[in-house]
Coordinates of C-alpha atoms in Angstrom, one line a residue:
M1 CA 32.0 -26.0 -8.9
M2 CA 34.2 -23.2 -10.4
I3 CA 36.5 -25.8 -12.0
V4 CA 33.6 -28.1 -13.2
A5 CA 31.2 -25.4 -14.4
P6 CA 33.2 -24.3 -17.6
N7 CA 33.7 -27.9 -18.6
V8 CA 30.0 -28.6 -18.3
V9 CA 29.2 -25.5 -20.4
M10 CA 31.8 -26.5 -23.0
F11 CA 30.8 -30.1 -23.6
F12 CA 27.0 -29.5 -23.5
K13 CA 27.4 -26.2 -25.5
L14 CA 25.4 -24.2 -23.0
E15 CA 27.2 -20.8 -23.6
T16 CA 24.9 -18.4 -25.5
T17 CA 27.1 -15.4 -25.7
E18 CA 27.9 -14.5 -29.3
N19 CA 31.3 -15.4 -30.6
N20 CA 33.0 -12.1 -31.4
E21 CA 36.4 -13.6 -32.2
N22 CA 37.7 -13.6 -35.7
R23 CA 37.5 -17.4 -36.0
A24 CA 34.9 -20.2 -36.0
F25 CA 34.6 -22.4 -32.9
Q26 CA 36.0 -25.9 -33.5
E27 CA 34.5 -29.3 -32.9
V28 CA 36.0 -31.6 -30.4
P29 CA 38.7 -33.5 -32.2
N30 CA 38.4 -37.3 -32.5
F31 CA 40.8 -39.4 -30.4
D32 CA 43.1 -41.6 -32.6
L33 CA 44.3 -44.7 -30.7
N34 CA 47.1 -45.1 -33.2
Q35 CA 48.4 -41.7 -32.5
P36 CA 47.7 -41.0 -28.8
I37 CA 50.3 -38.3 -28.3
H38 CA 49.1 -36.4 -31.3
S39 CA 45.5 -36.7 -30.3
L40 CA 46.3 -35.4 -26.8
T41 CA 48.1 -32.4 -28.2
E42 CA 45.1 -31.7 -30.5
F43 CA 42.7 -31.9 -27.6
K44 CA 44.9 -29.6 -25.5
N45 CA 45.0 -27.0 -28.2
Y46 CA 41.2 -27.3 -28.6
Y47 CA 40.6 -27.0 -24.9
T48 CA 42.8 -23.9 -24.7
E49 CA 41.0 -22.1 -27.5
N50 CA 37.4 -23.2 -26.6
F51 CA 37.0 -23.8 -22.8
G52 CA 33.6 -23.1 -21.5
L53 CA 32.6 -19.5 -20.6
K54 CA 35.7 -18.2 -22.4
T55 CA 33.8 -15.7 -24.5
T56 CA 31.7 -14.5 -21.5
L57 CA 34.7 -14.1 -19.2
V58 CA 36.8 -12.3 -21.9
N59 CA 34.0 -10.0 -22.8
N60 CA 33.5 -9.1 -19.1
Y61 CA 37.2 -8.5 -18.6
I62 CA 37.4 -6.2 -21.7
D63 CA 34.2 -4.3 -20.6
F64 CA 35.6 -3.8 -17.1
K65 CA 39.0 -2.6 -18.3
S66 CA 37.5 -0.3 -21.1
H67 CA 34.5 1.3 -19.3
T68 CA 35.3 1.1 -15.6
L69 CA 39.0 1.5 -15.5
Q70 CA 39.2 3.5 -18.8
E71 CA 42.2 1.5 -19.9
T72 CA 43.0 -0.4 -23.1
P73 CA 42.2 -4.0 -22.2
M74 CA 44.7 -5.6 -24.6
P75 CA 47.5 -3.1 -25.2
N76 CA 49.6 -5.6 -27.1
K77 CA 46.8 -6.0 -29.6
V78 CA 45.1 -2.6 -29.7
V79 CA 46.5 0.8 -29.1
K80 CA 44.1 3.6 -28.4
G81 CA 45.4 6.7 -30.1
L82 CA 44.5 10.4 -30.1
N83 CA 41.4 12.0 -31.7
G84 CA 39.4 8.8 -32.0
W85 CA 42.1 6.7 -33.8
Y86 CA 42.8 3.1 -32.9
F87 CA 45.9 1.2 -34.1
L88 CA 47.2 -2.4 -34.1
G89 CA 49.7 -3.2 -31.3
N90 CA 52.9 -5.2 -31.5
S91 CA 51.2 -8.6 -31.4
Y92 CA 50.6 -8.0 -35.2
N93 CA 54.2 -8.4 -36.5
N94 CA 55.4 -5.6 -34.4
S95 CA 53.2 -3.0 -36.0
L96 CA 53.8 -0.4 -33.3
N97 CA 57.6 -0.9 -33.3
N98 CA 57.7 -0.7 -37.1
A99 CA 56.2 2.8 -36.9
F100 CA 59.4 4.0 -35.3
G101 CA 61.9 1.8 -37.2
N102 CA 62.6 -0.5 -34.2
N103 CA 62.2 -3.9 -35.8
T104 CA 64.3 -4.2 -38.9
F105 CA 65.5 -7.3 -40.9
N106 CA 68.9 -8.6 -40.1
T107 CA 71.5 -9.3 -42.8
E108 CA 70.7 -13.0 -43.0
E109 CA 67.0 -12.3 -43.5
L110 CA 67.7 -9.7 -46.1
Q111 CA 70.0 -12.0 -48.1
E112 CA 67.5 -14.8 -48.1
I113 CA 64.6 -12.5 -49.2
S114 CA 66.8 -11.1 -51.9
R115 CA 67.7 -14.7 -53.1
R116 CA 64.0 -15.6 -53.3
I117 CA 62.9 -12.5 -55.1
L118 CA 65.7 -12.9 -57.6
E119 CA 64.8 -16.5 -58.2
L120 CA 61.1 -15.6 -58.7
K121 CA 61.9 -12.5 -60.9
T122 CA 64.3 -14.5 -63.1
Y123 CA 61.7 -17.3 -63.6
L124 CA 58.9 -14.8 -64.6
N125 CA 61.2 -12.7 -66.8
N126 CA 62.2 -15.9 -68.6
H127 CA 58.5 -16.3 -69.4
N128 CA 58.2 -12.6 -70.5
I129 CA 56.2 -11.8 -67.4
A130 CA 56.7 -8.5 -65.5
F131 CA 56.9 -8.8 -61.7
Y132 CA 56.1 -6.1 -59.1
I133 CA 55.8 -5.9 -55.3
V134 CA 53.6 -3.3 -54.0
V135 CA 53.6 -2.4 -50.3
P136 CA 50.8 -0.3 -48.8
P137 CA 52.1 1.3 -45.5
N138 CA 50.6 0.5 -42.1
K139 CA 48.2 3.0 -40.6
N140 CA 50.7 3.4 -37.8
T141 CA 53.2 4.7 -40.3
V142 CA 50.9 7.1 -42.2
Y143 CA 49.1 8.5 -39.1
R144 CA 52.0 8.3 -36.7
E145 CA 51.1 11.6 -35.2
H146 CA 47.8 10.1 -33.7
L147 CA 49.7 7.5 -31.8
P148 CA 49.5 8.1 -28.0
Y149 CA 53.3 8.5 -27.7
Q150 CA 56.2 9.5 -29.9
F151 CA 59.7 8.2 -30.1
K152 CA 62.7 8.8 -32.2
V153 CA 62.0 7.5 -35.7
Y154 CA 64.6 5.2 -37.3
E155 CA 64.7 3.7 -40.8
S156 CA 61.8 1.4 -41.2
N157 CA 61.8 -2.3 -41.9
L158 CA 60.3 -1.6 -45.4
S159 CA 62.8 1.1 -46.2
V160 CA 65.8 -1.3 -45.2
L161 CA 64.4 -4.0 -47.4
K162 CA 63.7 -1.7 -50.3
N163 CA 67.1 -0.2 -50.3
Y164 CA 68.9 -3.6 -50.0
L165 CA 66.9 -5.0 -53.0
K166 CA 67.7 -2.0 -55.1
A167 CA 71.4 -2.3 -54.3
Q168 CA 71.8 -6.0 -54.5
I169 CA 69.6 -7.2 -57.3
N170 CA 68.3 -3.9 -58.9
F171 CA 64.7 -4.7 -57.9
E172 CA 62.5 -1.8 -56.8
I173 CA 59.5 -2.3 -54.5
I174 CA 56.6 0.0 -55.2
D175 CA 56.4 1.6 -51.8
L176 CA 53.2 3.6 -51.4
T177 CA 54.3 5.3 -48.2
R178 CA 55.3 8.7 -49.7
S179 CA 52.2 9.0 -51.8
M180 CA 49.9 8.1 -49.0
I181 CA 51.5 10.7 -46.6
A182 CA 51.4 13.3 -49.4
E183 CA 47.6 12.8 -49.9
K184 CA 46.5 12.4 -46.2
N185 CA 45.7 16.0 -45.8
T186 CA 43.5 15.9 -49.0
N187 CA 41.1 13.3 -47.5
Q188 CA 41.0 10.6 -44.8
L189 CA 42.9 7.6 -46.2
Y190 CA 42.5 5.0 -43.5
L191 CA 39.6 4.0 -41.2
K192 CA 40.0 5.3 -37.6
T193 CA 38.7 2.0 -36.1
D194 CA 40.1 -0.4 -38.6
S195 CA 43.6 -1.5 -39.6
H196 CA 42.8 -1.0 -43.4
W197 CA 42.7 1.9 -45.7
N198 CA 39.3 3.2 -46.9
E199 CA 38.1 3.4 -50.5
F200 CA 39.8 6.7 -51.1
G201 CA 43.1 5.5 -49.7
A202 CA 42.9 2.4 -51.9
F203 CA 42.3 4.5 -54.9
I204 CA 45.4 6.6 -54.2
G205 CA 47.4 3.3 -53.9
Y206 CA 45.9 2.0 -57.1
Q207 CA 46.8 5.2 -59.0
E208 CA 50.4 5.2 -57.7
T209 CA 50.8 1.5 -58.7
M210 CA 49.4 2.0 -62.2
K211 CA 51.7 5.0 -62.6
T212 CA 54.7 2.7 -62.1
I213 CA 53.3 -0.1 -64.2
N214 CA 52.6 2.2 -67.1
K215 CA 56.2 3.0 -67.4
D216 CA 56.4 -0.4 -69.1
Y217 CA 52.8 -0.6 -70.5
A218 CA 50.0 1.6 -71.7
I219 CA 47.0 0.5 -69.5
P220 CA 43.9 2.6 -69.1
T221 CA 43.6 4.0 -65.6
V222 CA 40.5 5.5 -64.0
T223 CA 40.7 8.9 -62.4
L224 CA 38.8 10.5 -59.5
E225 CA 36.7 12.3 -62.2
D226 CA 35.2 8.9 -63.0
Y227 CA 33.7 8.6 -59.5
N228 CA 31.4 10.4 -57.1
I229 CA 32.9 10.8 -53.7
Q230 CA 30.5 10.7 -50.7
V231 CA 31.1 10.4 -47.0
K232 CA 29.0 7.4 -45.7
P233 CA 28.8 5.2 -42.6
V234 CA 31.0 2.2 -42.7
K235 CA 30.8 -1.1 -41.0
Q236 CA 32.5 -1.6 -37.6
G237 CA 36.3 -1.7 -37.8
D238 CA 38.3 -4.8 -37.1
I239 CA 40.4 -3.2 -34.4
I240 CA 37.6 -2.0 -32.1
K241 CA 35.8 -5.4 -32.4
M242 CA 38.7 -6.9 -30.5
I243 CA 37.9 -4.7 -27.5
N244 CA 34.1 -5.0 -27.7
L245 CA 33.6 -1.3 -28.7
N246 CA 30.9 -0.2 -31.1
I247 CA 31.8 3.1 -32.6
E248 CA 30.0 4.6 -35.6
E249 CA 32.4 5.9 -38.2
T250 CA 32.0 7.6 -41.6
A251 CA 34.5 7.5 -44.5
P252 CA 34.8 8.6 -48.1
T253 CA 33.4 6.2 -50.6
L254 CA 33.7 6.1 -54.4
T255 CA 30.8 5.3 -56.7
K256 CA 31.5 5.1 -60.5
K257 CA 29.9 7.7 -62.6
T258 CA 30.1 6.0 -66.0
S259 CA 31.4 3.0 -67.8
S260 CA 33.8 5.1 -69.9
I261 CA 36.7 2.7 -69.4
N262 CA 34.8 -0.5 -70.0
A263 CA 35.7 -0.5 -73.7
A264 CA 39.4 -0.5 -72.7
K265 CA 38.8 -3.1 -70.0
N266 CA 37.1 -5.4 -72.5
N267 CA 40.0 -5.0 -75.0
H268 CA 41.7 -8.3 -74.9
A269 CA 45.0 -6.8 -76.1
N270 CA 45.3 -5.4 -72.5
P271 CA 47.7 -7.3 -70.3
K272 CA 46.6 -10.2 -68.1
L273 CA 47.2 -9.8 -64.5
F274 CA 47.9 -12.2 -61.6
M275 CA 47.6 -10.4 -58.3
H276 CA 48.7 -12.1 -55.1
Y277 CA 47.1 -10.3 -52.2
D278 CA 46.1 -9.8 -48.6
S279 CA 43.1 -8.1 -47.1
F280 CA 44.3 -4.7 -48.1
S281 CA 43.5 -5.5 -51.8
Y282 CA 39.7 -5.7 -51.2
N283 CA 39.2 -2.0 -51.5
W284 CA 41.3 -1.5 -54.6
M285 CA 40.2 -4.5 -56.6
P286 CA 37.2 -2.5 -58.2
Y287 CA 39.8 -0.1 -59.7
F288 CA 42.1 -2.7 -61.1
N289 CA 39.1 -4.5 -62.5
E290 CA 38.5 -1.4 -64.6
S291 CA 41.9 -1.4 -66.0
F292 CA 42.6 -5.1 -66.9
H293 CA 40.4 -7.3 -69.0
A294 CA 41.5 -10.5 -67.0
I295 CA 42.7 -10.8 -63.4
N296 CA 43.4 -13.8 -61.4
Y297 CA 43.3 -13.0 -57.6
V298 CA 45.5 -15.3 -55.5
K299 CA 45.4 -15.1 -51.8
N300 CA 48.9 -16.3 -51.1
Y301 CA 52.5 -15.5 -52.0
T302 CA 53.6 -18.6 -53.8
V303 CA 53.7 -18.5 -57.6
N304 CA 52.6 -21.9 -59.0
K305 CA 54.8 -22.7 -62.2
K306 CA 52.1 -25.0 -63.7
Q307 CA 49.4 -22.3 -63.3
I308 CA 51.7 -19.6 -64.7
E309 CA 52.6 -21.7 -67.7
E310 CA 49.0 -22.7 -68.4
E311 CA 47.4 -19.2 -67.9
K312 CA 50.3 -17.1 -69.3
P313 CA 49.8 -13.8 -67.5
D314 CA 51.6 -10.7 -68.6
I315 CA 52.0 -9.2 -65.2
V316 CA 52.4 -10.7 -61.6
I317 CA 51.9 -8.4 -58.6
F318 CA 52.5 -9.2 -55.0
E319 CA 50.4 -6.8 -52.9
I320 CA 51.7 -7.1 -49.3
V321 CA 50.8 -4.7 -46.5
E322 CA 53.9 -3.3 -44.6
R323 CA 53.2 -5.3 -41.5
N324 CA 53.2 -8.5 -43.5
I325 CA 56.4 -8.1 -45.6
D326 CA 58.2 -10.7 -43.4
V327 CA 56.2 -13.3 -45.3
L328 CA 58.9 -13.0 -47.9
F329 CA 61.2 -14.5 -45.4
K330 CA 58.8 -16.8 -43.5
K331 CA 57.7 -18.8 -46.5
K332 CA 59.9 -21.6 -47.5
S333 CA 59.8 -20.6 -51.2
L334 CA 58.1 -18.1 -53.4
L335 CA 57.9 -20.6 -56.3
E336 CA 56.2 -24.0 -56.5
K337 CA 55.9 -26.6 -59.2

């Protein structure tokens, strides 16, 4: 009965527990007689991810570990810090190890990343397009003091890559770590229950990025004086969702006072921007929208030559959060036809 019950629940879709995983449940894959091995592999993967009562059993396990044993139920995914802070664990690209510099690129990886960036930079420069890589730091890096334990801190993965690119191909990453740490006592920059920065943190990142870009351009930049800052409740964070916690949190939010910069924004003489981004960009997009008359947001890190040559942007930005910078090595190429 114990073996059969989950399968009955699965195939007759009897489970009513709400899916709290960050993915949609899949439909049963069709069996292809022409590719039986492939079909069996597909079904095995489907079954592993969707077996009956999975959500119910996982939720009960998480609740028991969290509330009865007072332990972190998935320590490799979620690290409960001090003073109400929650952090990503090592299952997310070694986020925890990266906070202490224990997971750096090797020489082969550095060489390959350098080759790819030089190829991309050369292509864009030949089309009179400026190229920038902007890296927001992990929350684990900025608020390391709230982690539940401390180790000796070595040079971070980001620092190793940044120094290598500067020395080998004279390319400078816009590393936001220093500016974020300098501002963290001014206001809270990241959400306690989420892996992302809040609106205030994103604004600091935007300002620092624009400061670098404006060494080459003269682009209007909004300031904090253009916004009202209020502390408001925010939606439940992505980290605590993984361990079935429901914690109310407030964070500084920015509401624009005026449209004083709109005239500059609508000035078509302003540069055109292509921004390749991850989820960290959502909170700073409104600020960039004020500075550029035209932005194409691309959620990947492959520059399409055909699109570039048709759209003719002036600037291409790769925004890559610190924990994801290995995408520069994992992708086969940063350029495609």
